[in-house]
Short mmCIF file of C-alpha atoms in Angstrom, two decimals:
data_model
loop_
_atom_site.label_atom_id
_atom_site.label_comp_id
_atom_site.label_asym_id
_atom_site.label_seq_id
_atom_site.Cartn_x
_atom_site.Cartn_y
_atom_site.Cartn_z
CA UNK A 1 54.00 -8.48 -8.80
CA UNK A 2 56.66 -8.30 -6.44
CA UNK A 3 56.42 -9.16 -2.36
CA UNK A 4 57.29 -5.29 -1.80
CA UNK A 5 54.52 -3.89 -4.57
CA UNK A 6 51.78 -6.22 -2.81
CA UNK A 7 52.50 -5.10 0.53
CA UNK A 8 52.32 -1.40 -0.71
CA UNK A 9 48.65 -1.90 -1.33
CA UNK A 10 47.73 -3.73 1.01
CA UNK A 11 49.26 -1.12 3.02
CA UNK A 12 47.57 1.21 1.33
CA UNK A 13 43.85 -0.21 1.64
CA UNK A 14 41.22 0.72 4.13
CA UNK A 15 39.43 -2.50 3.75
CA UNK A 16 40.59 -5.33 6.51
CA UNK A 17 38.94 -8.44 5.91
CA UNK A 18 39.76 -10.81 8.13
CA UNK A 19 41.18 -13.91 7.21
CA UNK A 20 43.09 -11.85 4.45
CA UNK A 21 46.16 -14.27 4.87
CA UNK A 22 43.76 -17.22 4.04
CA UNK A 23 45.14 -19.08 1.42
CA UNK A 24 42.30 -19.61 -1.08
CA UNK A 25 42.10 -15.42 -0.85
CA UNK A 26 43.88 -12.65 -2.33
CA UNK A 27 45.24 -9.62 -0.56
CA UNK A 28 42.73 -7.93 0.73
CA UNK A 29 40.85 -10.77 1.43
CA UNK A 30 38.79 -11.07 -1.90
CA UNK A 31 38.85 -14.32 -3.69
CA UNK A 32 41.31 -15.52 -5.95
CA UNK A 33 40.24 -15.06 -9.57
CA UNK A 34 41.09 -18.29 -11.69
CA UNK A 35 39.46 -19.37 -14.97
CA UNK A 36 37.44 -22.14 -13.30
CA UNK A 37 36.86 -19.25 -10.53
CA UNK A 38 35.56 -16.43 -12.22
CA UNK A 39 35.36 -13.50 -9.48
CA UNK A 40 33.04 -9.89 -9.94
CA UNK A 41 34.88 -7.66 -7.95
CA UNK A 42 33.20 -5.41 -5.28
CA UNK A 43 32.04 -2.19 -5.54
CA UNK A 44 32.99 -0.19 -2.50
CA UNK A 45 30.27 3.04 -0.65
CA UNK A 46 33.59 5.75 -0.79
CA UNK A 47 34.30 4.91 -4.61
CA UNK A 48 31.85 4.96 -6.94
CA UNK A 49 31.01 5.03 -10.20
CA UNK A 50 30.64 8.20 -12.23
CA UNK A 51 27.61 9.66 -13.45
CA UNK A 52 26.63 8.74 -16.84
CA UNK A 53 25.82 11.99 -19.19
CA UNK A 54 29.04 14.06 -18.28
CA UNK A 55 31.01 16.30 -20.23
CA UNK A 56 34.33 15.49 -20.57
CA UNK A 57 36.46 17.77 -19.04
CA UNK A 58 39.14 19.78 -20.53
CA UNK A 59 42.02 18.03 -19.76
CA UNK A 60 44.82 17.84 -19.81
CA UNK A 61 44.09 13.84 -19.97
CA UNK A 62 47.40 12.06 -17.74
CA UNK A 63 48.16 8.89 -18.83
CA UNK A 64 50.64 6.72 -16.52
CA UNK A 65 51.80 3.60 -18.51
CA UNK A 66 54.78 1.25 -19.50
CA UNK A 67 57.69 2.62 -21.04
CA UNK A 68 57.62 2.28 -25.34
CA UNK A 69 53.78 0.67 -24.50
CA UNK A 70 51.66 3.19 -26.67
CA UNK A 71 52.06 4.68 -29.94
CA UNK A 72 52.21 8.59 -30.01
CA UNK A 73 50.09 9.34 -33.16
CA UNK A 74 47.57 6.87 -30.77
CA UNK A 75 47.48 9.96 -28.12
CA UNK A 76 47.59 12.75 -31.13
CA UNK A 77 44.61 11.27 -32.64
CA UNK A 78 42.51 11.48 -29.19
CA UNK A 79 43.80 15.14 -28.54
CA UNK A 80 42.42 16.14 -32.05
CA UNK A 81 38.88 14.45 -31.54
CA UNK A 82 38.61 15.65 -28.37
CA UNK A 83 40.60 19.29 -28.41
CA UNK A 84 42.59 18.11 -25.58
CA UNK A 85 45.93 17.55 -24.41
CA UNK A 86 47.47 14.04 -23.39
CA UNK A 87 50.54 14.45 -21.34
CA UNK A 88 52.66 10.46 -20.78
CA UNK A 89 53.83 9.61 -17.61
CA UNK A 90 56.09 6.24 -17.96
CA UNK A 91 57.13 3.68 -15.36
CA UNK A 92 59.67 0.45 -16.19
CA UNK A 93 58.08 -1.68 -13.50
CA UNK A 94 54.95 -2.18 -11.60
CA UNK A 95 56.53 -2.64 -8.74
CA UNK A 96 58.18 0.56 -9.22
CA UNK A 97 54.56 2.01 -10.58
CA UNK A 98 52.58 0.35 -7.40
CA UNK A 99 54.90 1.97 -5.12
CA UNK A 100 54.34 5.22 -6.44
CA UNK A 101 50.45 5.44 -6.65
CA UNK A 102 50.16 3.31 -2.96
CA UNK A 103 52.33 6.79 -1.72
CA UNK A 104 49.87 8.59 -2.72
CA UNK A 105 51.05 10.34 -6.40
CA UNK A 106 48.26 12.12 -7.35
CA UNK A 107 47.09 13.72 -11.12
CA UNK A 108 47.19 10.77 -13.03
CA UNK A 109 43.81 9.68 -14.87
CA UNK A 110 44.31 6.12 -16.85
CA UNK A 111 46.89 3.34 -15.57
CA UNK A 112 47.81 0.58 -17.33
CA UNK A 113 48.48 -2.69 -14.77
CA UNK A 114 48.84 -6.36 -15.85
CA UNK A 115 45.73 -8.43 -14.71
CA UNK A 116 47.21 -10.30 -12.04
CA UNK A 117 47.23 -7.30 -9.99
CA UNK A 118 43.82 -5.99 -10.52
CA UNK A 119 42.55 -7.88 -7.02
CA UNK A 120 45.04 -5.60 -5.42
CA UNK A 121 44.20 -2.35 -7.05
CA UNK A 122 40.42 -2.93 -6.39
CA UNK A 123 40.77 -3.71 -3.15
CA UNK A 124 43.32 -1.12 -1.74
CA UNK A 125 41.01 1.63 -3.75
CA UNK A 126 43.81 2.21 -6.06
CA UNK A 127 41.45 2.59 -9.09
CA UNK A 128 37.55 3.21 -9.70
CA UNK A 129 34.41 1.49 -11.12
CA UNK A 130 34.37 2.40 -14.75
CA UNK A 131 31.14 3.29 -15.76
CA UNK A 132 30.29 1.07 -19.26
CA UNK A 133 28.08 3.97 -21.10
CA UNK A 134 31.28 5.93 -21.60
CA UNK A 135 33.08 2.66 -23.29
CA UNK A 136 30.79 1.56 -26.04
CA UNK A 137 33.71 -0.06 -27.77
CA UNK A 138 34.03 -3.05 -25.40
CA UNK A 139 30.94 -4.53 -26.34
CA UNK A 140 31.14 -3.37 -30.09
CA UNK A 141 35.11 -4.74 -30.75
CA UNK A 142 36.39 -6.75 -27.98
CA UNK A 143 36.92 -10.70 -28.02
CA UNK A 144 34.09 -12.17 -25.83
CA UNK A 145 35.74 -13.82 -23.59
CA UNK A 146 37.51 -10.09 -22.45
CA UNK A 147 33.99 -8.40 -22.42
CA UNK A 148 33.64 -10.03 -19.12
CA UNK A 149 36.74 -11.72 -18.33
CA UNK A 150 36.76 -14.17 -14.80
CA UNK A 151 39.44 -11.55 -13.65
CA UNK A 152 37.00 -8.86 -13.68
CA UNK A 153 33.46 -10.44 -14.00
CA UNK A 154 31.30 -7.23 -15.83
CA UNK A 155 34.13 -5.22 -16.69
CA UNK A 156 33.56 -3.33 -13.55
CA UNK A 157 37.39 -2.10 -13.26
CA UNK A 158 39.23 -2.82 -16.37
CA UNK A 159 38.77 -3.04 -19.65
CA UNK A 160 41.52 -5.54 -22.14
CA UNK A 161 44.64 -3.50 -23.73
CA UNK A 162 46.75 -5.60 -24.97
CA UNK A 163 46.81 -9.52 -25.13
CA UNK A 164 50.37 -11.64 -26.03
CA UNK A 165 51.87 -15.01 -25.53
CA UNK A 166 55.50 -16.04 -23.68
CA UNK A 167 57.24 -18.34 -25.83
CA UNK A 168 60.58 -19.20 -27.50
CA UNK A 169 62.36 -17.52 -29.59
CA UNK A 170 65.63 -18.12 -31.52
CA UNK A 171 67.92 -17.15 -34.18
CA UNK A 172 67.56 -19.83 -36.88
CA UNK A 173 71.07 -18.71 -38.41
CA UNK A 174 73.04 -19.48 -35.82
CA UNK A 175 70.58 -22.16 -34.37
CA UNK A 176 69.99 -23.57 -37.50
CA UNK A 177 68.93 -27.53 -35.80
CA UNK A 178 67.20 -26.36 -33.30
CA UNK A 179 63.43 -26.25 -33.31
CA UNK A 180 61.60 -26.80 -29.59
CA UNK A 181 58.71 -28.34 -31.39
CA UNK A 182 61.27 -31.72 -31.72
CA UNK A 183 62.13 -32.59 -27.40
CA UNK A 184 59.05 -34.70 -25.82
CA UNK A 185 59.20 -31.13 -23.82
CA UNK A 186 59.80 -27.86 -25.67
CA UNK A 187 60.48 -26.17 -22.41
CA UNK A 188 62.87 -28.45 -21.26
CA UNK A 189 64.91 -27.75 -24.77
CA UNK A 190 66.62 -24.71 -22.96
CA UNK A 191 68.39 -27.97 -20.34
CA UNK A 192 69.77 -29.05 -23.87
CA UNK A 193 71.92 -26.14 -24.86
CA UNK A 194 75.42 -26.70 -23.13
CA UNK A 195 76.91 -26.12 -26.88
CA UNK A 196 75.78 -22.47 -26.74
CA UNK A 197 76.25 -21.90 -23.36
CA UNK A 198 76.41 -17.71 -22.52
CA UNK A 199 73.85 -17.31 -25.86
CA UNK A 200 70.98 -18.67 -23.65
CA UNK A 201 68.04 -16.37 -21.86
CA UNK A 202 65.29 -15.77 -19.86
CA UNK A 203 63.05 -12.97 -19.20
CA UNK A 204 64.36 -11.01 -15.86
CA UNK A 205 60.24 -11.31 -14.45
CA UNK A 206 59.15 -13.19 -11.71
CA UNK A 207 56.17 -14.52 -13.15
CA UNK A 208 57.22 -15.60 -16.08
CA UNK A 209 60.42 -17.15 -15.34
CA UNK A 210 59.67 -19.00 -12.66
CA UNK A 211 56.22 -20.03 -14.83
CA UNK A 212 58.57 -21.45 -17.12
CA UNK A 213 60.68 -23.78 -14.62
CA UNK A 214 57.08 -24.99 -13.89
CA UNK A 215 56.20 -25.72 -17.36
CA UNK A 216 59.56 -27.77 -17.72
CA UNK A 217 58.51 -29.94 -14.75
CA UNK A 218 55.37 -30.86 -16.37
CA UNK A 219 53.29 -28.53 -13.65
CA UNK A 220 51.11 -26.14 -15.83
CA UNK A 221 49.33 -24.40 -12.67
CA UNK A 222 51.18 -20.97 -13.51
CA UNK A 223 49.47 -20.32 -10.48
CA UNK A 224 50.27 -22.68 -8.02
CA UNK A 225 51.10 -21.84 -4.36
CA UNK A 226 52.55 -24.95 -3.60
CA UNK A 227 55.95 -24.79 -1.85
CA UNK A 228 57.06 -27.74 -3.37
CA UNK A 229 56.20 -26.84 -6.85
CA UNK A 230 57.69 -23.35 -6.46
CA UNK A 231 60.68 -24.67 -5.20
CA UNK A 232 61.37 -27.31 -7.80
CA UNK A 233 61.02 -24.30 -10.34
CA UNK A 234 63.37 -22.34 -8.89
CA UNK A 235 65.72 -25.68 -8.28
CA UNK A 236 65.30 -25.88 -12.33
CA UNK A 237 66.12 -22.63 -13.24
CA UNK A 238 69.22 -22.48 -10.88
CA UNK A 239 70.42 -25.48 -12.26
CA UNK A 240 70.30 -23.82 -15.81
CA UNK A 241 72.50 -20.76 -14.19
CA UNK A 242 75.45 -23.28 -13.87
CA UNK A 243 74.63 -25.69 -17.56
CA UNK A 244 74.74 -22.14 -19.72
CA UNK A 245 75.50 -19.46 -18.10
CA UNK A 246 71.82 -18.13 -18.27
CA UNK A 247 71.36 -14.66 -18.56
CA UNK A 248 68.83 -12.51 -17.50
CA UNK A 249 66.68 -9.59 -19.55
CA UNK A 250 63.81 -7.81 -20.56
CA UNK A 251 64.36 -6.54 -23.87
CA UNK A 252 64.28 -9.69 -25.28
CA UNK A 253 64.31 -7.64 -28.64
CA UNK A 254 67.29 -5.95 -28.51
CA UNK A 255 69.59 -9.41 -27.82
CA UNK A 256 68.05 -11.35 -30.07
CA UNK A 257 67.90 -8.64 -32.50
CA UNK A 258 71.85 -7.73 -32.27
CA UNK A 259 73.01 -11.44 -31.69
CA UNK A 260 74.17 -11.66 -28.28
CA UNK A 261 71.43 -13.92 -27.66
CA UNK A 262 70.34 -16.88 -29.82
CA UNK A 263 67.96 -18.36 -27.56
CA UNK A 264 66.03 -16.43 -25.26
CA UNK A 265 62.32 -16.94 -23.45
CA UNK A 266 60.49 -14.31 -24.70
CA UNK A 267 57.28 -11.88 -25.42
CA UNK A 268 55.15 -12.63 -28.49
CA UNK A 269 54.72 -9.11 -28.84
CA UNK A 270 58.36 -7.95 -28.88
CA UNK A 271 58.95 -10.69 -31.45
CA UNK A 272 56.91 -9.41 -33.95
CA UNK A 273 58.18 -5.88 -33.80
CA UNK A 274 61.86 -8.08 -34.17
CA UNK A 275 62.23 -6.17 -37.85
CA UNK A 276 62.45 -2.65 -36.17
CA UNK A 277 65.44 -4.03 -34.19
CA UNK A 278 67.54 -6.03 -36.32
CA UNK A 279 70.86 -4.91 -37.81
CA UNK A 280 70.53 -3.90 -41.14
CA UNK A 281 71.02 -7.01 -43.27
CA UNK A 282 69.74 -9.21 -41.39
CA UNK A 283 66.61 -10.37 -42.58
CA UNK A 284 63.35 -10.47 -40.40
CA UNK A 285 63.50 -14.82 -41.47
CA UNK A 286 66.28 -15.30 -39.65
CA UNK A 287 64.62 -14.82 -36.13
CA UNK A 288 61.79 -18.17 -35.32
CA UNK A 289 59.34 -18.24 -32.11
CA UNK A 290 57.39 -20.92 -30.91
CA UNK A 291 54.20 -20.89 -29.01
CA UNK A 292 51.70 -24.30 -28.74
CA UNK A 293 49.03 -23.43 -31.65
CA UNK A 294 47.04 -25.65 -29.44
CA UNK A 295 47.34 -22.41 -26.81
CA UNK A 296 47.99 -24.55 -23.99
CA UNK A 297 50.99 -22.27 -23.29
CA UNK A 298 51.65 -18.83 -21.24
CA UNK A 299 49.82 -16.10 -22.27
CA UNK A 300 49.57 -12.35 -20.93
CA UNK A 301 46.48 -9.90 -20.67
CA UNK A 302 47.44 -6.32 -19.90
CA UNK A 303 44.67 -3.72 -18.76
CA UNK A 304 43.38 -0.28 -18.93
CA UNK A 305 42.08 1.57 -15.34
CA UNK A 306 40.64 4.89 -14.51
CA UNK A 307 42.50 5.82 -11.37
CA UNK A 308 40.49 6.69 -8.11
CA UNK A 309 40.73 10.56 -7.71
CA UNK A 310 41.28 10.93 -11.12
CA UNK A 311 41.43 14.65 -12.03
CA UNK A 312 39.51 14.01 -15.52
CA UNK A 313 37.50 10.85 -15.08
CA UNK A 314 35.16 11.38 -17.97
CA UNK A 315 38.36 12.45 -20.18
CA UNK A 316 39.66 8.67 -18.80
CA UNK A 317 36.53 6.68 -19.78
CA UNK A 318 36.77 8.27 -23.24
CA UNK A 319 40.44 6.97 -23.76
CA UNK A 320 39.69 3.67 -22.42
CA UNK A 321 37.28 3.71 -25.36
CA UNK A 322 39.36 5.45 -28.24
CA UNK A 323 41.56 2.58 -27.25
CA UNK A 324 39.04 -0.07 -27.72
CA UNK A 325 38.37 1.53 -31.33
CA UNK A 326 40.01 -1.19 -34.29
CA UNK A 327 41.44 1.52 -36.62
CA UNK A 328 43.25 3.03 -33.36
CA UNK A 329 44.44 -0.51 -32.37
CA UNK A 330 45.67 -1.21 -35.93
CA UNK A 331 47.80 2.61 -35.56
CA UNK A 332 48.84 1.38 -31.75
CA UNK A 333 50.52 -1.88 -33.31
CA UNK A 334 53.07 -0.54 -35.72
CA UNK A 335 54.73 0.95 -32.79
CA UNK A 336 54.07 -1.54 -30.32
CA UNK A 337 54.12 -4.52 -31.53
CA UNK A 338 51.46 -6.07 -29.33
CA UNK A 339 48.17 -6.82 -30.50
CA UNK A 340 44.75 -6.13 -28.91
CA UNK A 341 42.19 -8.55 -28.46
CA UNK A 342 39.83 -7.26 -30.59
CA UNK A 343 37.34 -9.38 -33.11
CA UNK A 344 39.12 -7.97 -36.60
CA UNK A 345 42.37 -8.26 -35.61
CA UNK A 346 43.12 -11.97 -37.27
CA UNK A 347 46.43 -12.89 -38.08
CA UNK A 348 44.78 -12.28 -41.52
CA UNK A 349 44.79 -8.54 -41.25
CA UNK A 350 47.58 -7.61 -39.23
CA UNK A 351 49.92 -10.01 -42.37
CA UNK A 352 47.99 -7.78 -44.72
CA UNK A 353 48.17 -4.39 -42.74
CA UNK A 354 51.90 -5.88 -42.58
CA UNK A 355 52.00 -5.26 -38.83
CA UNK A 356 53.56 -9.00 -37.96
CA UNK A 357 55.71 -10.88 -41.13
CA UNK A 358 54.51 -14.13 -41.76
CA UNK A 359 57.32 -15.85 -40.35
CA UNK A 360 56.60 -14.81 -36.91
CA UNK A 361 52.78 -15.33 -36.88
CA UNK A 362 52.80 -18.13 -34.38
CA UNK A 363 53.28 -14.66 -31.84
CA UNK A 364 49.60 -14.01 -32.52
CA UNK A 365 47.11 -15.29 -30.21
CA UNK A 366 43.95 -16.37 -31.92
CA UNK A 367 40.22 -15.69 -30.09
CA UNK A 368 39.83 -19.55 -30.42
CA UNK A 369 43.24 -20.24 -28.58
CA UNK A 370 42.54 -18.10 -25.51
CA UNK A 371 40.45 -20.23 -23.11
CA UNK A 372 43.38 -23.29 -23.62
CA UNK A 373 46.03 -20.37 -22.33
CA UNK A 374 47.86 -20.77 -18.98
CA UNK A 375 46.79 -17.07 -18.08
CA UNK A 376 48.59 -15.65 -14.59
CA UNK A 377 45.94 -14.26 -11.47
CA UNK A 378 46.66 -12.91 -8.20
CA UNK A 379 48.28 -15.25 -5.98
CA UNK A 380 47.61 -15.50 -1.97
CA UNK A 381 49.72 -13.71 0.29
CA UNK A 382 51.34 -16.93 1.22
CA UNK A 383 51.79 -17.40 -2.08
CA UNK A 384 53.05 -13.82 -2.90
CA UNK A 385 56.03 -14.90 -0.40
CA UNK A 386 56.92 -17.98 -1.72
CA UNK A 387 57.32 -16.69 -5.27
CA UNK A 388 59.32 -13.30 -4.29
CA UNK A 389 61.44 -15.69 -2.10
CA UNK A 390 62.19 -17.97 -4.70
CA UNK A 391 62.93 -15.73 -7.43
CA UNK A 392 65.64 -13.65 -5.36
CA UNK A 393 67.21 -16.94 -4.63
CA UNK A 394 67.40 -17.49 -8.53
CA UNK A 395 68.75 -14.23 -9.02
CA UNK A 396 71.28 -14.66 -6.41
CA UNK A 397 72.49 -17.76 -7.93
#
């Protein structure tokens, strides 16, 4: 989350709590939710819960998520069962997304933030308590450790959508030596490519790039707020600007897919959709990705809100739910690509439902792997700065 999104909400929030700047807090002054930190979020008098025992309401059901993040037949098969419309409202950043709702955009039901911002969210009122009865899939499907993740102790604001790892990827047939698994530092494999310089990339996101310069310095607090630490990232990254002409994306897909990119830092999740992408002839083998199978490596958690002032709250709960439901995860993947963290989707079944090909199963995250993952939360304010200023320093390099 960008400087500019975070001040939005706090901008936005009718809490003050002082000593919000503190450094061991989070805008907003509520703690800083870590793994070793685990944090239930407050539940504030002016936003409630809803009543269990509604009726959902007749919609239409507004759903305000990522661009290309949900599969249509997904929102088809929860009009039919529950004789409603679902109308898709798309953002391409959260930035630009935060901005929108902390301005007060009103009509939309479910939003669909990364977890790093949830802190935020809660504490500038930006979405509501979700009420548990209405999402009996959570319990029933979900990985344990997301029932009641240390983002969101209880569940009480978010429920998991999608889970995915940031690794490598390449494309074997013009990189045909090159394997991270082989430097003393995998990360550090990207400093190595002078040979193929213009070919090289990283994603264009602030979190996860600079997360990577940390990883090649040997710091694996993706979290840090250390200036120092920050700083030598950004030093790193710079310093790969001027040994290969580093460029900068998102759709990681696309230029790997079409060539114009053989090495790029990239999404699990867009790898394994690689095969919808490719040029016809090109076979699905000839794009690799690497990931630590011992999942001490960066991994991603996106989530599912109800926002506050939702026009069809009950409507919301029941998506967040239809969601959580394996046969609609399975339908969500073909078009996604990204898998949910839910207890029957093993690399096992989505080889045999032939969602992922075998090649590129390292993109899966296993249950077992996700407590070793370097997993992003809300930084400080202080920290918020340092990151935002060192990232538009990279990209004005």
């Amino acid at each position: 989350l960008a400087l500019g999104a975070g001040s939005a909400l706090s901008a936005c929030s009718d809490t003050t709590v002082p000593g919000g700047q503190d450094p061991h807090l989070a805008p907003g002054g509520l703690p800083l939710a870590r793994p070793d930190n685990p944090v239930r979020l407050p539940i504030y008098p002016d936003n409630p819960r809803i009543p269990s025992g509604l009726e959902p309401e007749s919609g239409p059901l507004q759903l305000y998520n990522w661009a290309e993040y949900v599969n249509e037949a997904v929102l088809k098969s929860f009009e039919e069962r529950y004789d409603v419309e679902v109308q898709l409202s798309t953002f391409s950043t959260l930035d630009e997304a935060v901005a929108k709702l902390a301005a007060g955009a009103v009509g939309y039901d479910v939003f669909v933030p990364t977890q790093p911002e949830i802190s935020l969210l809660v504490a500038g009122k930006v979405i509501q308590p979700l009420n548990l009865d209405y999402i009996p899939n959570l319990k029933r499907n979900v990985w344990k450790a997301l029932q009641s993740p240390w983002y969101d102790v209880g569940s009480r604001y978010t429920v998991p959508y999608t889970v995915f790892s940031t690794g490598i990827a390449w494309r074997n047939d013009f990189l045909p030596d090159y394997d991270p698994s082989k430097f003393a530092n995998p990360y550090d494999s990207f400093w190595q490519m002078d040979e193929i310089s213009g070919k090289v990339a990283m994603l264009d996101d602030q979190r996860e790039g600079l997360a990577f310069g940390l990883l090649r310095n040997g710091i694996t607090d993706v979290n840090t707020g250390s200036q120092g630490q920050v700083d030598g990232s950004r030093k790193a990254i710079q310093e790969l600007i001027d040994k290969v002409n580093l460029r900068f994306y998102t759709n990681d897909y696309q230029h790997i897919a079409d060539g114009s990119i053989w090495l790029h830092q990239a999404w699990g999740g867009d790898m394994t959709a690689i095969g919808y992408y490719l040029p016809k002839g090109t076979p699905v083998t000839s794009v690799s990705y690497w990931w630590p199978q011992d999942g001490r490596g960066l991994m991603g958690n996106d989530t599912m809100t109800v926002l506050k002032g939702a026009p069809h709250p009950v409507l919301a709960h029941l998506f967040l739910d239809h969601i959580l439901d394996v046969e609609t995860a399975f339908l969500n993947m073909e078009f996604t690509g990204y898998q949910q963290p839910l207890v029957e989707m093993t690399p096992k079944a989505v080889v045999e439902a032939e969602l992922v090909p075998e090649n590129l199963l390292s993109a899966i995250v296993r249950q077992d792997q996700f407590a070793a993952g370097f997993l992003q939360g809300p930084l400080s304010a202080e920290g918020l700065g340092i990151w935002e200023t060192a990232w538009s320093e990279v990209k004005a390099t």
